[in-house]
Coordinates of C-alpha atoms in Angstrom, one line a residue:
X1 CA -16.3 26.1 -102.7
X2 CA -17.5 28.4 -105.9
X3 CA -20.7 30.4 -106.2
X4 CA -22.5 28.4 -108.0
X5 CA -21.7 25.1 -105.8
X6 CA -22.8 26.9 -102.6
X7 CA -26.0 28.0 -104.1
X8 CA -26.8 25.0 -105.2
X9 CA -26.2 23.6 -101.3
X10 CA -28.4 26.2 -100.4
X11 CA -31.6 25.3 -102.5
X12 CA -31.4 21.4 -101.4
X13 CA -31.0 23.0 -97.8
X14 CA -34.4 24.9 -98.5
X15 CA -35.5 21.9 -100.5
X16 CA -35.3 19.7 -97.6
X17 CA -36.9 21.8 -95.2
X18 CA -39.8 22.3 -96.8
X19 CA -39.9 18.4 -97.0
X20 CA -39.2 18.5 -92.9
X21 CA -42.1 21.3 -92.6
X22 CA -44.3 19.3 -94.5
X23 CA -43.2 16.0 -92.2
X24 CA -44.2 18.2 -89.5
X25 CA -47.7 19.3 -90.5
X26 CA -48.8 15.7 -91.1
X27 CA -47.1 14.4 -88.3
X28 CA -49.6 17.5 -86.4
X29 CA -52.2 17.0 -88.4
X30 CA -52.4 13.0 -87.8
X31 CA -52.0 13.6 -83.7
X32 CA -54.5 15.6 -83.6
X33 CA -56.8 13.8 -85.4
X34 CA -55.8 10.8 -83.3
X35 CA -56.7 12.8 -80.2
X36 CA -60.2 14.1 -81.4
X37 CA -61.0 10.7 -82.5
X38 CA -59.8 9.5 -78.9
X39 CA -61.6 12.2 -77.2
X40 CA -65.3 11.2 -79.3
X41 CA -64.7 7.4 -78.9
X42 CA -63.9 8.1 -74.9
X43 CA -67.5 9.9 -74.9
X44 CA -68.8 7.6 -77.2
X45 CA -68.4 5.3 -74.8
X46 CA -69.0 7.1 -71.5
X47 CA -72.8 7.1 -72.9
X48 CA -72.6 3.5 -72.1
X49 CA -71.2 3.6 -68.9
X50 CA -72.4 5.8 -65.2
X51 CA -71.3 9.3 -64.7
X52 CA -68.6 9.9 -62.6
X53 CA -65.8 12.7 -63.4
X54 CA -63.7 13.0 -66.5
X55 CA -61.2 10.3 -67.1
X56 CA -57.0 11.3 -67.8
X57 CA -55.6 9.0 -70.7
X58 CA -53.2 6.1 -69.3
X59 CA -54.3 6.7 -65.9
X60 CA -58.2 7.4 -66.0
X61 CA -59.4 8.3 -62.6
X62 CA -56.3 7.5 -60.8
X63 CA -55.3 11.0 -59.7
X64 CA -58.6 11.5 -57.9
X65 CA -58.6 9.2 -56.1
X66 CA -55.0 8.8 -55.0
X67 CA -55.5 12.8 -53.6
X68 CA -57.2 11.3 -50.6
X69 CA -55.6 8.3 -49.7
X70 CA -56.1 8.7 -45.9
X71 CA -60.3 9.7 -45.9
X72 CA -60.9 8.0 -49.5
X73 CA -64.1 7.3 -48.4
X74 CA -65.2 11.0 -47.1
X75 CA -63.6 12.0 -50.8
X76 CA -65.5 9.4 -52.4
X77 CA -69.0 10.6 -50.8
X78 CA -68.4 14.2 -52.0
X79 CA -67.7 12.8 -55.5
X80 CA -70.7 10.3 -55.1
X81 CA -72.9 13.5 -53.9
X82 CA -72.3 15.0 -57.6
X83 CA -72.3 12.2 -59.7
X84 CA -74.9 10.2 -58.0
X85 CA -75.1 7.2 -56.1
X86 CA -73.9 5.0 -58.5
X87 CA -70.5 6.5 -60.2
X88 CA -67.8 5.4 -62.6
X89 CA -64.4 5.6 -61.7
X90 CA -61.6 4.6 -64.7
X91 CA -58.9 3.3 -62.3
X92 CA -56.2 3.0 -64.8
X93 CA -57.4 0.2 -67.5
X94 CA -59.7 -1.3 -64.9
X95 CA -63.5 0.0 -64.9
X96 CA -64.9 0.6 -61.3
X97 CA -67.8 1.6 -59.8
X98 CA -68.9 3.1 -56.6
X99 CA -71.9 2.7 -54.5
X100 CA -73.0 5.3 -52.4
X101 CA -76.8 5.2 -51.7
X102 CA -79.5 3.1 -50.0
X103 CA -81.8 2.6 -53.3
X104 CA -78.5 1.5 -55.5
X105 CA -77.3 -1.2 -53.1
X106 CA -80.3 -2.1 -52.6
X107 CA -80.9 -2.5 -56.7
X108 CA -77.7 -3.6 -57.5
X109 CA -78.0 -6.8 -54.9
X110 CA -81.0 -7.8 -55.2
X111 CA -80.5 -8.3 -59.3
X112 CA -76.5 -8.8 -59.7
X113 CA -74.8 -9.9 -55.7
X114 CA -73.6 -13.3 -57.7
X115 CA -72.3 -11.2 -60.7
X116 CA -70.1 -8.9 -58.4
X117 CA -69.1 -12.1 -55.5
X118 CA -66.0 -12.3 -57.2
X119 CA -62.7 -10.9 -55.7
X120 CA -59.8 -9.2 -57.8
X121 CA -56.1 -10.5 -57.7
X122 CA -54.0 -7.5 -55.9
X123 CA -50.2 -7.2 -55.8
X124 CA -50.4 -7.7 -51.6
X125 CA -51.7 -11.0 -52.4
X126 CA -49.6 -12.0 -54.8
X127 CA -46.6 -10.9 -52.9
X128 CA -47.5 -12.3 -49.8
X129 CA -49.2 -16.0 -50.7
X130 CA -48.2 -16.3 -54.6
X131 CA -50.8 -19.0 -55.9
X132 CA -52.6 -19.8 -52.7
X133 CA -53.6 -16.3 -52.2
X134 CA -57.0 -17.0 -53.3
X135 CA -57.7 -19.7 -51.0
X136 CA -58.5 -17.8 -47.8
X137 CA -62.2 -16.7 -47.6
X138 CA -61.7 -12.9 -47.8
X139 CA -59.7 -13.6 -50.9
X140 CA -61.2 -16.7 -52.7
X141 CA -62.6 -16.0 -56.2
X142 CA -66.6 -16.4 -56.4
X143 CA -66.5 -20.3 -57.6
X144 CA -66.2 -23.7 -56.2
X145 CA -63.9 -23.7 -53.4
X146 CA -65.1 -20.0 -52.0
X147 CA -68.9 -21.7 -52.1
X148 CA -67.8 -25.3 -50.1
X149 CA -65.4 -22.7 -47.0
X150 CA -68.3 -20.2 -47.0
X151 CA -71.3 -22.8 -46.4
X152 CA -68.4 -24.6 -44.3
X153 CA -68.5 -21.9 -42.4
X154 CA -72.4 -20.8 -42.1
X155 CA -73.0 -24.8 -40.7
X156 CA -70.1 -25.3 -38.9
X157 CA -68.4 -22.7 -37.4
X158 CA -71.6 -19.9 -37.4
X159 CA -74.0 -21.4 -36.9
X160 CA -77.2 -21.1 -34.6
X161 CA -76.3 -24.1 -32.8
X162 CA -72.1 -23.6 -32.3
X163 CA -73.0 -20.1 -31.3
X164 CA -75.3 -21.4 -28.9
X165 CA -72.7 -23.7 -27.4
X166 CA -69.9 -21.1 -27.6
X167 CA -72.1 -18.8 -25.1
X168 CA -70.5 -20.1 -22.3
X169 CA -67.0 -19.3 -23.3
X170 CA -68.0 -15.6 -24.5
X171 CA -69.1 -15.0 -20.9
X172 CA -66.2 -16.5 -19.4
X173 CA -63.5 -14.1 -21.5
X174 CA -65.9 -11.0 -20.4
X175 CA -66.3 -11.7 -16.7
X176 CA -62.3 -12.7 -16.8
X177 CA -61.4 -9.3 -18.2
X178 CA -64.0 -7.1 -15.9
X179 CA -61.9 -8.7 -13.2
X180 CA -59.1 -7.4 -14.6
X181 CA -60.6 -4.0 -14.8
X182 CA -61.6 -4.0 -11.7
X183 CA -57.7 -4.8 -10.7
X184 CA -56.6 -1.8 -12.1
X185 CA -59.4 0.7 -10.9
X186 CA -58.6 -0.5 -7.4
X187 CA -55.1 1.4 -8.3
X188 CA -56.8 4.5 -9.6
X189 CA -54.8 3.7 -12.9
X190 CA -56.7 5.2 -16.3
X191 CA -58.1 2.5 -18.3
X192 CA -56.6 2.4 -21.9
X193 CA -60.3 1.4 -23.2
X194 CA -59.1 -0.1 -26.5
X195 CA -56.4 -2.2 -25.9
X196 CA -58.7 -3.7 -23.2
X197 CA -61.6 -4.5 -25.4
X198 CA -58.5 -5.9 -28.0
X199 CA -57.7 -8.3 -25.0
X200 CA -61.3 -9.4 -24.7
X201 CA -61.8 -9.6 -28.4
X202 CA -58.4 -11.8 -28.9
X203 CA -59.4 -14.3 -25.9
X204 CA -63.1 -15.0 -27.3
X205 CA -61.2 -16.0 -30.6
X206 CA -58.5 -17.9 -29.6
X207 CA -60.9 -19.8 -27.2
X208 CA -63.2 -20.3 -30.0
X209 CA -60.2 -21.5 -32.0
X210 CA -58.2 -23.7 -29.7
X211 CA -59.4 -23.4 -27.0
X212 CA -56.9 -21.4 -25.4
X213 CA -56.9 -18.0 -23.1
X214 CA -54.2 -15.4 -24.5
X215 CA -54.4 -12.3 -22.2
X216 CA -55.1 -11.8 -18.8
X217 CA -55.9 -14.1 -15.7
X218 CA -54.9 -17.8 -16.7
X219 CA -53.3 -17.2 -19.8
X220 CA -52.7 -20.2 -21.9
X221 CA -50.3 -19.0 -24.2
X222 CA -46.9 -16.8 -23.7
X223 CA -48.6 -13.4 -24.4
X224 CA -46.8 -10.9 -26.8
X225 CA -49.3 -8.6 -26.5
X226 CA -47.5 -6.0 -28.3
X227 CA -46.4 -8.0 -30.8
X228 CA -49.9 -9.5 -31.7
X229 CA -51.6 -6.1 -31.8
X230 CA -48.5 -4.5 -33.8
X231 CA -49.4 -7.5 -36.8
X232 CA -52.7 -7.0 -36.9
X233 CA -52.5 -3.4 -38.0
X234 CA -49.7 -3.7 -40.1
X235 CA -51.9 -6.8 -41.7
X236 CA -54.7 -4.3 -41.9
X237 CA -52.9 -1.2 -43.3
X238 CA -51.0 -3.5 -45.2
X239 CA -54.0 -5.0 -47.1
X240 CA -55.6 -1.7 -48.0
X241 CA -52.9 0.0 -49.6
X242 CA -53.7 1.7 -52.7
X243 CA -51.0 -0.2 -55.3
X244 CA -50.8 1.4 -58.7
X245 CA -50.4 -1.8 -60.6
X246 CA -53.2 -3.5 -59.6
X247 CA -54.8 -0.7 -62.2
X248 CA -52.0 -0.5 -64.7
X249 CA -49.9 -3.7 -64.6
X250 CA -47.1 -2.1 -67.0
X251 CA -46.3 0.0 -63.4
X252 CA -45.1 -2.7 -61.0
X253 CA -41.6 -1.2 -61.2
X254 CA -43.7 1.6 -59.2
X255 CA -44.1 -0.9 -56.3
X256 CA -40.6 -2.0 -56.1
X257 CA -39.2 1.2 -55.9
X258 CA -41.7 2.1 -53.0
X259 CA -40.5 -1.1 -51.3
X260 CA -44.0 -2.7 -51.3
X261 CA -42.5 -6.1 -51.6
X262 CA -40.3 -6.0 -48.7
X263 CA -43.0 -4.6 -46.8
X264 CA -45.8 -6.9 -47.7
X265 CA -42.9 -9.8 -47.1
X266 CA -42.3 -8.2 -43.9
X267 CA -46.3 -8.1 -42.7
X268 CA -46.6 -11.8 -44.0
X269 CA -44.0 -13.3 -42.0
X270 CA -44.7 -11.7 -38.8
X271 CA -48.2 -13.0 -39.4
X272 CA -47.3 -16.5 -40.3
X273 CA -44.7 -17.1 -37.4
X274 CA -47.5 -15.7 -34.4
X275 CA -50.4 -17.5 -35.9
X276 CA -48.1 -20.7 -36.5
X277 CA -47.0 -20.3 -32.8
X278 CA -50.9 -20.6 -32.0
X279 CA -52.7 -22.6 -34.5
X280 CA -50.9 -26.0 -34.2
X281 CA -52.9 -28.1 -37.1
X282 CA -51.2 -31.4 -36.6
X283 CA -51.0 -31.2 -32.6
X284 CA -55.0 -30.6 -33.1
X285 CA -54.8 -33.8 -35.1
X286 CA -52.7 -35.9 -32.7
X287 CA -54.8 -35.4 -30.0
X288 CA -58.3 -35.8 -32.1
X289 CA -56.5 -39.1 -33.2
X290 CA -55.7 -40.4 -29.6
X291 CA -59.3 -39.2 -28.2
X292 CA -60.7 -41.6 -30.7
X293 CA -58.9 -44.5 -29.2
X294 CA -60.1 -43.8 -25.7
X295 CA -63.1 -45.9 -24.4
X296 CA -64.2 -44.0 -22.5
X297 CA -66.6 -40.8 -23.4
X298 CA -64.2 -37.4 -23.3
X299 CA -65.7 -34.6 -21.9
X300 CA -63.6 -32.2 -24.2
X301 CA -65.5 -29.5 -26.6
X302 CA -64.3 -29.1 -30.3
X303 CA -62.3 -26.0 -31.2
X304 CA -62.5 -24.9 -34.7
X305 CA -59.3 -26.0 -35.5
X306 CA -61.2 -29.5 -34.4
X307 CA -64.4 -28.9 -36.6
X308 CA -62.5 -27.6 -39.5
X309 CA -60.1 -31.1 -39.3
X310 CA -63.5 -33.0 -39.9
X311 CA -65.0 -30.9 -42.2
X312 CA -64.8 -32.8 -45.8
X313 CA -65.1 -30.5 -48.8
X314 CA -67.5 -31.8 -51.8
X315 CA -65.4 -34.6 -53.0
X316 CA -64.9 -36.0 -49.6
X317 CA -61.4 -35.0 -49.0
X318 CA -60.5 -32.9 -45.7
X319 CA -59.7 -28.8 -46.1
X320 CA -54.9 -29.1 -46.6
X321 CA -53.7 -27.6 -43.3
X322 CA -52.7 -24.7 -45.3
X323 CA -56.2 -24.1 -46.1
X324 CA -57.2 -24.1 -42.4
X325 CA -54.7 -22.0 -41.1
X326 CA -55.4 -18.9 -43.8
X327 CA -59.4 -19.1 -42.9
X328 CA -58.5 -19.6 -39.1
X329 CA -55.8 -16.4 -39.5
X330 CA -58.4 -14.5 -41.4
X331 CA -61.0 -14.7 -38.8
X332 CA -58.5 -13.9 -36.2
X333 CA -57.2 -11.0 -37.3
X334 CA -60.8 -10.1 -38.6
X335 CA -62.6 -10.4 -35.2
X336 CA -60.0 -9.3 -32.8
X337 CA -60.1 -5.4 -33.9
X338 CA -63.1 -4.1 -35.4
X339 CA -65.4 -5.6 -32.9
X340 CA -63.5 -3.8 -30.0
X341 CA -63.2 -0.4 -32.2
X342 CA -66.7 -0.2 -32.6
X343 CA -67.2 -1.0 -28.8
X344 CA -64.7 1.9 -28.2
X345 CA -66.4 4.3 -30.7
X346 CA -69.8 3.7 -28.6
X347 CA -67.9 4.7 -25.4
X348 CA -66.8 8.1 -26.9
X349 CA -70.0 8.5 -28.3
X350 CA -71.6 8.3 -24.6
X351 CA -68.7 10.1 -23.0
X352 CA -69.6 13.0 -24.9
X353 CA -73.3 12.7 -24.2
X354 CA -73.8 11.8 -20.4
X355 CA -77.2 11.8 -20.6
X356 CA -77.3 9.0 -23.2
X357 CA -75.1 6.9 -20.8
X358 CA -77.6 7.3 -17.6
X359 CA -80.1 6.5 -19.6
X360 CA -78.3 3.0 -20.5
X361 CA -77.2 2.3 -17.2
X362 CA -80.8 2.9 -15.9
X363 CA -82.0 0.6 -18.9
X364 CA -79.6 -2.5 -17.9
X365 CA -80.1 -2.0 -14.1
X366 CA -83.8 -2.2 -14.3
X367 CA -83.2 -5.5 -16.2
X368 CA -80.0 -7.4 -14.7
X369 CA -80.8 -5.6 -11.0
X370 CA -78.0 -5.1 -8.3
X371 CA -76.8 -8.6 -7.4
X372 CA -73.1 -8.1 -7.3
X373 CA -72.2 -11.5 -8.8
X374 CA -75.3 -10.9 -12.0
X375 CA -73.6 -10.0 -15.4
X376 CA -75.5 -9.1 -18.5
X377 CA -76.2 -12.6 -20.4
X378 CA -77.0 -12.9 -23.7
X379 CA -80.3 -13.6 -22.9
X380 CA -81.1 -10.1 -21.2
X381 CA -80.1 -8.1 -24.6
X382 CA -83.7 -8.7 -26.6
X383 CA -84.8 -6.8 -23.3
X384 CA -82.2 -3.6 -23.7
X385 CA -83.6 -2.2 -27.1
X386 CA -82.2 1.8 -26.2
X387 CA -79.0 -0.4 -25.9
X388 CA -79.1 -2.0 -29.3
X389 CA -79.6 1.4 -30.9
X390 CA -76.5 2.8 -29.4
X391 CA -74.6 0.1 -31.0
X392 CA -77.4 0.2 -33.9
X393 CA -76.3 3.9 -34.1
X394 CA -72.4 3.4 -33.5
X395 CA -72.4 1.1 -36.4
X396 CA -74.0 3.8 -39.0
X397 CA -71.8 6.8 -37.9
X398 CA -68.8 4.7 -37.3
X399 CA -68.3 1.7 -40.0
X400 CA -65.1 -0.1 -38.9
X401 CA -64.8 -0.2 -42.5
X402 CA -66.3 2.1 -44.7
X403 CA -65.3 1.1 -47.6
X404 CA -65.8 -2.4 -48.6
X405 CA -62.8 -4.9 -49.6
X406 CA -63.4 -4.5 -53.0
X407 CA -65.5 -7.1 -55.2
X408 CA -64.6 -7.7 -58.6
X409 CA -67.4 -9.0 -61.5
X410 CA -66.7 -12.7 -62.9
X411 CA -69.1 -11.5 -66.5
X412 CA -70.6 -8.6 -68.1
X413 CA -73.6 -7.7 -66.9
X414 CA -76.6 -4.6 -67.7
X415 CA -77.0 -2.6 -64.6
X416 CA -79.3 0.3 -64.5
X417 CA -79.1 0.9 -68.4
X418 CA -75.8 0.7 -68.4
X419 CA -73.0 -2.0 -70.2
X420 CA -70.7 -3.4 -67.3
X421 CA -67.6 -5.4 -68.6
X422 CA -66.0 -8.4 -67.2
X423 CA -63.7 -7.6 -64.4
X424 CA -65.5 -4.3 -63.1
X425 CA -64.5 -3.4 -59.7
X426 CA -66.6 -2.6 -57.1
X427 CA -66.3 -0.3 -53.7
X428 CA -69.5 0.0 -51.5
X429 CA -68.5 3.0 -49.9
X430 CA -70.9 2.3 -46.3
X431 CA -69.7 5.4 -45.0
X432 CA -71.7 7.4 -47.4
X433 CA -74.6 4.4 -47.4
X434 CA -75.0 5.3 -43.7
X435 CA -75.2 9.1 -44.2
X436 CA -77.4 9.2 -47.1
X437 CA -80.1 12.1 -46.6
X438 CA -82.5 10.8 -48.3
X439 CA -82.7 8.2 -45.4
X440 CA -81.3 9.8 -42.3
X441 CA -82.5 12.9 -40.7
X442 CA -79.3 14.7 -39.5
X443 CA -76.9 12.0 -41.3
X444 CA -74.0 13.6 -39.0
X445 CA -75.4 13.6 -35.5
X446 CA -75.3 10.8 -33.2
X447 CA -79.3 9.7 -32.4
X448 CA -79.5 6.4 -31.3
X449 CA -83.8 7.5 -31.1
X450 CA -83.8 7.0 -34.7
X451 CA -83.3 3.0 -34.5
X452 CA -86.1 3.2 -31.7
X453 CA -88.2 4.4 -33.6
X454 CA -87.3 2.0 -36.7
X455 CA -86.3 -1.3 -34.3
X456 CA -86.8 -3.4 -37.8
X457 CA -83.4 -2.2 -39.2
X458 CA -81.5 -5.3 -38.9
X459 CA -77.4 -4.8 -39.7
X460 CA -77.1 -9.1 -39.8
X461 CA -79.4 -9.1 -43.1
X462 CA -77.5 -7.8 -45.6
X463 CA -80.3 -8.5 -48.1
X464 CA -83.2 -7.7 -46.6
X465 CA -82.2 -4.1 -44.9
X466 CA -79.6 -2.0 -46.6
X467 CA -79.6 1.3 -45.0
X468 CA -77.2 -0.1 -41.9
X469 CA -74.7 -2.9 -43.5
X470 CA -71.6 -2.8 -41.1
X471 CA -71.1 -6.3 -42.2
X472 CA -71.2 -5.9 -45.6
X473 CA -73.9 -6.9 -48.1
X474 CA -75.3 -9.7 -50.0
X475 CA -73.1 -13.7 -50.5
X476 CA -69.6 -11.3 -49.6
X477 CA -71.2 -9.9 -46.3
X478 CA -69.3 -11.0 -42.8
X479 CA -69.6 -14.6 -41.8
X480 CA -69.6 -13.6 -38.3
X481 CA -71.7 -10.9 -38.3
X482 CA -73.9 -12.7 -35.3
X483 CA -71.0 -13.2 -33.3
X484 CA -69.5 -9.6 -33.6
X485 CA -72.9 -8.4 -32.5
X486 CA -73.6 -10.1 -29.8
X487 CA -69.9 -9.6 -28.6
X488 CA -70.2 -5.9 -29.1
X489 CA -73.1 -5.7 -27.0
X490 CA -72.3 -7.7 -24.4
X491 CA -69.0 -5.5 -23.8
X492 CA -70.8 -2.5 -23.6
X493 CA -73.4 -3.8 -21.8
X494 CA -70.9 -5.1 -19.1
X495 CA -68.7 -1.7 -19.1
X496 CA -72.0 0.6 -18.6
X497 CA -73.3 -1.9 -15.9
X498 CA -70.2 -2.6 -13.5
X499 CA -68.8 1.0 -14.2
X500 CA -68.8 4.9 -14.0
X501 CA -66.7 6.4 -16.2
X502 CA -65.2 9.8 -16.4
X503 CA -62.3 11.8 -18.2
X504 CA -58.9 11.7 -16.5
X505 CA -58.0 15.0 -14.7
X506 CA -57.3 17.8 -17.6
X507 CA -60.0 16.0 -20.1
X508 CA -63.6 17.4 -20.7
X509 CA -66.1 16.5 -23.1
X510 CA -64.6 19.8 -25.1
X511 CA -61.4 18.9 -25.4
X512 CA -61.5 14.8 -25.6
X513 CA -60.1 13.7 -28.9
X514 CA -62.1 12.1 -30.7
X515 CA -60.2 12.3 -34.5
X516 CA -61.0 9.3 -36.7
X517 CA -57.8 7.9 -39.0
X518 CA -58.1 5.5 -41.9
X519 CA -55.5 3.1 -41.9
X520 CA -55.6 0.4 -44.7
X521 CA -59.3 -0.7 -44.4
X522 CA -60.1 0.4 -41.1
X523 CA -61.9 3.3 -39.4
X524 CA -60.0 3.5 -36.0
X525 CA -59.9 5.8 -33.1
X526 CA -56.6 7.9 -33.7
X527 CA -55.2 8.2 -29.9
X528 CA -55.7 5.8 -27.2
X529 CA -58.9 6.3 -25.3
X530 CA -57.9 6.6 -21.8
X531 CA -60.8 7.2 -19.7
X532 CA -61.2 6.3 -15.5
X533 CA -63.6 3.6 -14.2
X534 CA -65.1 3.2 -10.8
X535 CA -66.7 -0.2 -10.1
X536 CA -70.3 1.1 -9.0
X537 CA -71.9 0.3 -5.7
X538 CA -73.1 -3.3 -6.7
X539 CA -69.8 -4.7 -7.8
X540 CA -67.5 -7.1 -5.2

């Protein structure tokens, strides 16, 4: 190669990186225009919406709140304590808010409860039930079908007059599970206090359902016990589990490779073969059938399976089987848990304060007496009101589920001066509801005086009395809220009137764990509560 040939190699060699320089700098200059522009448009429109703390791109708000998966909703009061009581949260590409004072639930439900009634489409659901997923009443969107099972179940299955007839049975389950409490005292054996209000809590259920006894004395059907109580949590931890592409659904490959699906599979097909085992549809049909043909008047009482099988929906045609069996399974697994935690929470709460639990005992004694075959009836509770606000005040400081499922908006709506879109979630975070100071003296401490003193707080409104909503709030709010209440009560009432309790040997009020976990949606006891129980002086 000659002089002159290389030098000319060299100046198109210069030549051209100049032109790559210059590529460069426009390439730099037009990205960072693009950012600024993102960055003004982003507060453009934060103006519109809540505060809440600054958004990533691509992800939003995900970070935060994925930090504290397992006490979200202690995270999400701190964050709701510096932003304000109502906050927005950019989870991914979805808009969200959270709700985390008295006055904004209270605001927000009394102007928009139909706007936010609907329910969002998650991956568990999908997974698990593919199209019918939204055909169970926890899951249902806000239209039609969600409006005929709901009043379905506020006439037939809720209301005043089937809880009325159900009274019976409720008594029955408690009396058959004191006896075997009292079994296992006479053996000086420590009581594992939640798996024996689970017991009681599964056998009111599956009598109200069909009519049929699963634990304890004259069991009805072949008790897995284990098994049962093993579903229902994973069913539980399985529905709250924070999935990334229910916020960005260009990340589902992030479930697969956590093995979500097989998981969710897993949960729905333990569920479906124990519930199948116990809610026979067509045998529940059979017999309804061959009652019918019988002269005679039958002396048998309706199940719900039975009520549901006559129930007609709006254009006259009866609920599909499938139908049934996902509202029957949803207030199964709904009612036998997070009545008995918060019956178990209540008994830690008055282990730790003795003086509390005398002065309960003395309470129920002075109305249900010393007759050794007297139990506390549903009709003696309107006349135990320091009971009520223990339960009153077991229900604020320990919300089976402090964070609400989460509701979805079916239409854009103007909340507060802001702009809401279309599909804006929704978390009630009742954790923080129940501690807000501008309500509660002493949010942290246990004071059951403070619902004596206020007896009008009622936790089965849900529109009329916000500061105490275990239940929920507003047309999404618990359709058994009655039912879990009086249940609640009238195990306690029961435990502190045919028992003494005390720590096993080695325990003491210091040194008694009482750690919370948050698994899925619920607020549980971590370890077993194992207490001992002495049938007091009245009891046979």
């Amino acid at each position: 190669m000659g002089f002159v040939e290389m030098t000319q190699n060299w100046r198109l060699w210069l030549q051209e990186g100049s032109n790559v320089s210059v590529y460069g700098t426009v390439l730099f200059v037009m990205f960072t225009t693009s950012c600024i522009l993102h960055v003004l448009s982003a507060i453009e429109r934060r103006k519109k919406l809540p505060p809440g703390p600054w958004p990533w791109p691509f992800i939003g708000n995900l970070g935060v709140v994925l930090r504290k998966t397992g006490a979200r909703h202690k995270f999400l009061q701190a964050l709701g304590a510096k932003y304000g009581g109502l906050m927005y949260l950019g989870l991914g590409q979805i808009p969200c808010l959270v709700v985390s004072s008295v006055a904004v639930v209270e605001s927000m439900f009394k102007s928009h409860d139909a706007t936010f009634s609907d329910r969002p489409q998650t991956y568990f659901r999908k997974v698990q039930y593919g199209d019918s997923a939204m055909r169970s009443l926890s899951s249902a969107g806000y239209g039609s079908y969600w409006r005929q099972v709901r009043r379905m179940c506020n006439t037939e299955l809720f209301s005043p007059g089937t809880h009325a007839s159900q009274e019976g049975v409720r008594r029955e389950e408690i009396q058959n599970m004191l006896d075997v409490l009292v079994h296992e005292c006479k053996r000086r054996k420590p009581i594992d206090l939640g798996d024996w209000l689970f017991g009681v809590s599964t056998n009111n259920m599956t009598r109200m359902l069909i009519n049929k006894r699963y634990y304890g004395t004259g069991a009805e059907i072949p008790e897995k016990k284990e098994e049962f109580q093993g579903m229902v949590k994973s069913r539980t931890r399985a529905a709250g589990t924070f999935v990334i592409s229910d916020f960005i659904p260009s990340l589902t490959f992030i479930a697969k490779l956590q093995g979500l699906p097989k998981r969710f599979r897993e949960s729905h097909e333990s569920a479906k073969a124990q519930m199948e085992s116990v809610l026979d549809v067509e045998e529940h049909r059979k017999n309804a059938i061959a009652r019918a043909s019988v002269d005679i008047k039958s002396e048998y009482s309706p199940d719900f399976v039975d009520v549901l099988l006559k129930a007609p929906l709006d254009d006259g045609q009866p609920l599909a089987d499938s139908d049934i069996k996902f509202l029957l399974t949803d207030l199964m697994i709904a009612g036998t848990e997070t009545t008995g935690i918060t019956v178990e929470w209540a008994m830690v709460e008055l282990m730790l304060r003795p003086e509390l639990r005398k002065q309960a005992q003395e309470e129920i004694d002075a109305v249900v007496g010393a007759d050794p075959e007297r139990f506390v009836q549903e009709s003696d509770i309107q006349k135990l009101p320091f009971l009520v606000a223990i339960l009153k005040e077991t229900f604020r400081v320990h919300p089976v589920a402090p964070l609400n499922v989460m509701r979805s908006s079916y239409e854009p709506c103007e909340f507060a001066g802001y702009y809401l879109p279309a599909q804006t979630r929704l978390i009630v975070n009742q954790y923080a509801i129940h501690r807000d100071p501008s309500v509660y003296e002493n949010p942290d401490k246990f004071e059951p005086r403070r619902f004596m003193e206020n007896p009008e707080v009622n936790p089965l409104s849900g529109r009329d009395s916000y500061q105490l909503i275990p239940f929920g709030v507003g047309r999404r709010m618990c359709p058994a809220s009655n039912l879990a209440f009086t249940m609640a009560l009238l195990m306690l009432a029961n435990l502190l009137h045919t028992f003494d309790w005390s720590f096993p040997d080695g325990v003491t009020a210091d040194n008694f764990d009482v750690s919370e976990e948050f698994l899925g949606t619920v607020l549980r006891k971590k370890t077993p509560t194992i207490l001992m129980a002495k049938p007091r002086s009245h009891v046979q």
